[in-house]
Amino acid sequence: MEYAKSEGSYINKYQKLGYTANYQLKNDTLVDMETKKSYSPNKIYITKEFRFEGMSNPSDMSILYIIETKDGSKGTVLANYSPSSDIELAEFFSKIPKENFNRK
């Protein structure tokens, strides 16, 4: 996992590379907000991930996941891992098979 300075700069970089889908967690699946297709953890591949720490509070962390799905959808998910974050997204990403990480 790489550490980076700005979530927005990496999101923009990967959008230019075709990672344009936006996803949201619903009912323990990741849903493409445009196509409404849903993906279980075993249908998601993590191409790259970047960790960000809060400048004023290092415990405010987020991870930007660059993902591809089994059917070819490509996009990003920004997950907050601060103490006040929603744990459901973290649990979802923990269910993605290890062999689906760092695919490229």
PDB file of C-alpha atoms in Angstrom:
ATOM      1  CA  MET A   1       0.000   0.000   0.000  1.00  0.00           C
ATOM      2  CA  GLU A   2       1.317   3.448  -0.890  1.00  0.00           C
ATOM      3  CA  TYR A   3       1.042   6.566   1.232  1.00  0.00           C
ATOM      4  CA  ALA A   4      -0.051   9.676  -0.647  1.00  0.00           C
ATOM      5  CA  LYS A   5      -0.679  13.358  -0.049  1.00  0.00           C
ATOM      6  CA  SER A   6      -4.049  14.043  -1.690  1.00  0.00           C
ATOM      7  CA  GLU A   7      -7.034  11.809  -2.264  1.00  0.00           C
ATOM      8  CA  GLY A   8      -8.361  14.108  -4.987  1.00  0.00           C
ATOM      9  CA  SER A   9      -5.171  14.027  -7.039  1.00  0.00           C
ATOM     10  CA  TYR A  10      -5.182  10.224  -7.120  1.00  0.00           C
ATOM     11  CA  ILE A  11      -8.904  10.052  -7.896  1.00  0.00           C
ATOM     12  CA  ASN A  12      -8.368  12.455 -10.817  1.00  0.00           C
ATOM     13  CA  LYS A  13      -5.358  10.462 -12.042  1.00  0.00           C
ATOM     14  CA  TYR A  14      -7.271   7.191 -12.088  1.00  0.00           C
ATOM     15  CA  GLN A  15     -10.404   8.734 -13.599  1.00  0.00           C
ATOM     16  CA  LYS A  16      -8.229   9.781 -16.549  1.00  0.00           C
ATOM     17  CA  LEU A  17      -7.133   6.139 -16.797  1.00  0.00           C
ATOM     18  CA  GLY A  18     -10.747   4.960 -17.063  1.00  0.00           C
ATOM     19  CA  TYR A  19     -11.604   4.312 -13.403  1.00  0.00           C
ATOM     20  CA  THR A  20     -14.790   6.383 -13.533  1.00  0.00           C
ATOM     21  CA  ALA A  21     -17.402   4.288 -11.714  1.00  0.00           C
ATOM     22  CA  ASN A  22     -18.655   5.453  -8.336  1.00  0.00           C
ATOM     23  CA  TYR A  23     -19.665   2.803  -5.838  1.00  0.00           C
ATOM     24  CA  GLN A  24     -21.669   2.763  -2.642  1.00  0.00           C
ATOM     25  CA  LEU A  25     -22.101   0.003  -0.080  1.00  0.00           C
ATOM     26  CA  LYS A  26     -25.695  -1.264   0.132  1.00  0.00           C
ATOM     27  CA  ASN A  27     -26.878  -4.475   1.786  1.00  0.00           C
ATOM     28  CA  ASP A  28     -23.344  -5.880   2.035  1.00  0.00           C
ATOM     29  CA  THR A  29     -22.650  -5.396  -1.695  1.00  0.00           C
ATOM     30  CA  LEU A  30     -20.853  -2.648  -3.587  1.00  0.00           C
ATOM     31  CA  VAL A  31     -23.262  -0.955  -5.994  1.00  0.00           C
ATOM     32  CA  ASP A  32     -22.231   0.959  -9.124  1.00  0.00           C
ATOM     33  CA  MET A  33     -24.241   4.160  -8.740  1.00  0.00           C
ATOM     34  CA  GLU A  34     -24.723   4.584 -12.507  1.00  0.00           C
ATOM     35  CA  THR A  35     -25.500   1.055 -13.696  1.00  0.00           C
ATOM     36  CA  LYS A  36     -27.004  -0.115 -10.360  1.00  0.00           C
ATOM     37  CA  LYS A  37     -25.109  -3.410 -10.692  1.00  0.00           C
ATOM     38  CA  SER A  38     -24.073  -4.879  -7.360  1.00  0.00           C
ATOM     39  CA  TYR A  39     -20.893  -6.747  -6.557  1.00  0.00           C
ATOM     40  CA  SER A  40     -20.089  -9.181  -3.781  1.00  0.00           C
ATOM     41  CA  PRO A  41     -16.540  -9.195  -2.356  1.00  0.00           C
ATOM     42  CA  ASN A  42     -15.419 -12.139  -4.524  1.00  0.00           C
ATOM     43  CA  LYS A  43     -16.288 -10.176  -7.702  1.00  0.00           C
ATOM     44  CA  ILE A  44     -14.020  -7.228  -6.846  1.00  0.00           C
ATOM     45  CA  TYR A  45     -10.324  -6.853  -7.598  1.00  0.00           C
ATOM     46  CA  ILE A  46      -8.175  -4.226  -5.891  1.00  0.00           C
ATOM     47  CA  THR A  47      -5.744  -2.846  -8.451  1.00  0.00           C
ATOM     48  CA  LYS A  48      -4.083  -0.391  -6.094  1.00  0.00           C
ATOM     49  CA  GLU A  49      -4.659   1.190  -2.704  1.00  0.00           C
ATOM     50  CA  PHE A  50      -3.434   4.397  -1.126  1.00  0.00           C
ATOM     51  CA  ARG A  51      -3.451   5.285   2.574  1.00  0.00           C
ATOM     52  CA  PHE A  52      -3.991   8.837   3.811  1.00  0.00           C
ATOM     53  CA  GLU A  53      -3.466  10.155   7.334  1.00  0.00           C
ATOM     54  CA  GLY A  54      -5.031  13.329   8.697  1.00  0.00           C
ATOM     55  CA  MET A  55      -2.628  16.257   8.883  1.00  0.00           C
ATOM     56  CA  SER A  56      -3.931  17.502  12.228  1.00  0.00           C
ATOM     57  CA  ASN A  57      -4.854  14.091  13.616  1.00  0.00           C
ATOM     58  CA  PRO A  58      -2.930  11.014  12.394  1.00  0.00           C
ATOM     59  CA  SER A  59      -5.729   8.737  13.625  1.00  0.00           C
ATOM     60  CA  ASP A  60      -7.999  10.227  10.926  1.00  0.00           C
ATOM     61  CA  MET A  61      -7.203   7.761   8.176  1.00  0.00           C
ATOM     62  CA  SER A  62      -8.700   6.903   4.841  1.00  0.00           C
ATOM     63  CA  ILE A  63      -7.836   4.423   2.113  1.00  0.00           C
ATOM     64  CA  LEU A  64      -8.490   4.992  -1.563  1.00  0.00           C
ATOM     65  CA  TYR A  65      -9.180   1.713  -3.328  1.00  0.00           C
ATOM     66  CA  ILE A  66      -8.709   1.519  -7.100  1.00  0.00           C
ATOM     67  CA  ILE A  67     -10.976  -1.336  -8.113  1.00  0.00           C
ATOM     68  CA  GLU A  68     -12.082  -3.427 -11.037  1.00  0.00           C
ATOM     69  CA  THR A  69     -14.987  -5.829 -11.025  1.00  0.00           C
ATOM     70  CA  LYS A  70     -15.302  -9.257 -12.562  1.00  0.00           C
ATOM     71  CA  ASP A  71     -17.440  -7.815 -15.392  1.00  0.00           C
ATOM     72  CA  GLY A  72     -14.967  -5.008 -16.199  1.00  0.00           C
ATOM     73  CA  SER A  73     -16.371  -2.028 -14.290  1.00  0.00           C
ATOM     74  CA  LYS A  74     -13.555   0.224 -13.024  1.00  0.00           C
ATOM     75  CA  GLY A  75     -13.707   2.895 -10.359  1.00  0.00           C
ATOM     76  CA  THR A  76     -12.623   4.128  -6.952  1.00  0.00           C
ATOM     77  CA  VAL A  77     -13.830   3.866  -3.374  1.00  0.00           C
ATOM     78  CA  LEU A  78     -12.636   6.190  -0.620  1.00  0.00           C
ATOM     79  CA  ALA A  79     -13.041   4.516   2.764  1.00  0.00           C
ATOM     80  CA  ASN A  80     -12.742   6.423   6.034  1.00  0.00           C
ATOM     81  CA  TYR A  81     -10.962   4.515   8.808  1.00  0.00           C
ATOM     82  CA  SER A  82     -11.074   7.107  11.567  1.00  0.00           C
ATOM     83  CA  PRO A  83     -12.382   6.132  15.009  1.00  0.00           C
ATOM     84  CA  SER A  84     -15.794   7.575  14.070  1.00  0.00           C
ATOM     85  CA  SER A  85     -16.048   5.812  10.698  1.00  0.00           C
ATOM     86  CA  ASP A  86     -18.719   3.389   9.576  1.00  0.00           C
ATOM     87  CA  ILE A  87     -17.299  -0.085  10.103  1.00  0.00           C
ATOM     88  CA  GLU A  88     -19.497  -1.769   7.458  1.00  0.00           C
ATOM     89  CA  LEU A  89     -17.280  -0.656   4.554  1.00  0.00           C
ATOM     90  CA  ALA A  90     -14.146  -1.891   6.347  1.00  0.00           C
ATOM     91  CA  GLU A  91     -15.832  -5.239   6.969  1.00  0.00           C
ATOM     92  CA  PHE A  92     -16.846  -5.476   3.300  1.00  0.00           C
ATOM     93  CA  PHE A  93     -13.285  -4.867   2.084  1.00  0.00           C
ATOM     94  CA  SER A  94     -11.937  -7.395   4.597  1.00  0.00           C
ATOM     95  CA  LYS A  95     -14.083 -10.045   2.849  1.00  0.00           C
ATOM     96  CA  ILE A  96     -12.416  -9.510  -0.537  1.00  0.00           C
ATOM     97  CA  PRO A  97     -10.196 -12.552  -1.168  1.00  0.00           C
ATOM     98  CA  LYS A  98      -6.506 -11.824  -0.641  1.00  0.00           C
ATOM     99  CA  GLU A  99      -5.696 -13.096  -4.135  1.00  0.00           C
ATOM    100  CA  ASN A 100      -7.897 -10.279  -5.510  1.00  0.00           C
ATOM    101  CA  PHE A 101      -5.583  -7.588  -4.082  1.00  0.00           C
ATOM    102  CA  ASN A 102      -2.850  -5.834  -6.091  1.00  0.00           C
ATOM    103  CA  ARG A 103      -3.954  -7.588  -9.212  1.00  0.00           C
ATOM    104  CA  LYS A 104      -1.886  -5.541 -11.650  1.00  0.00           C
TER     105      LYS A 104
END
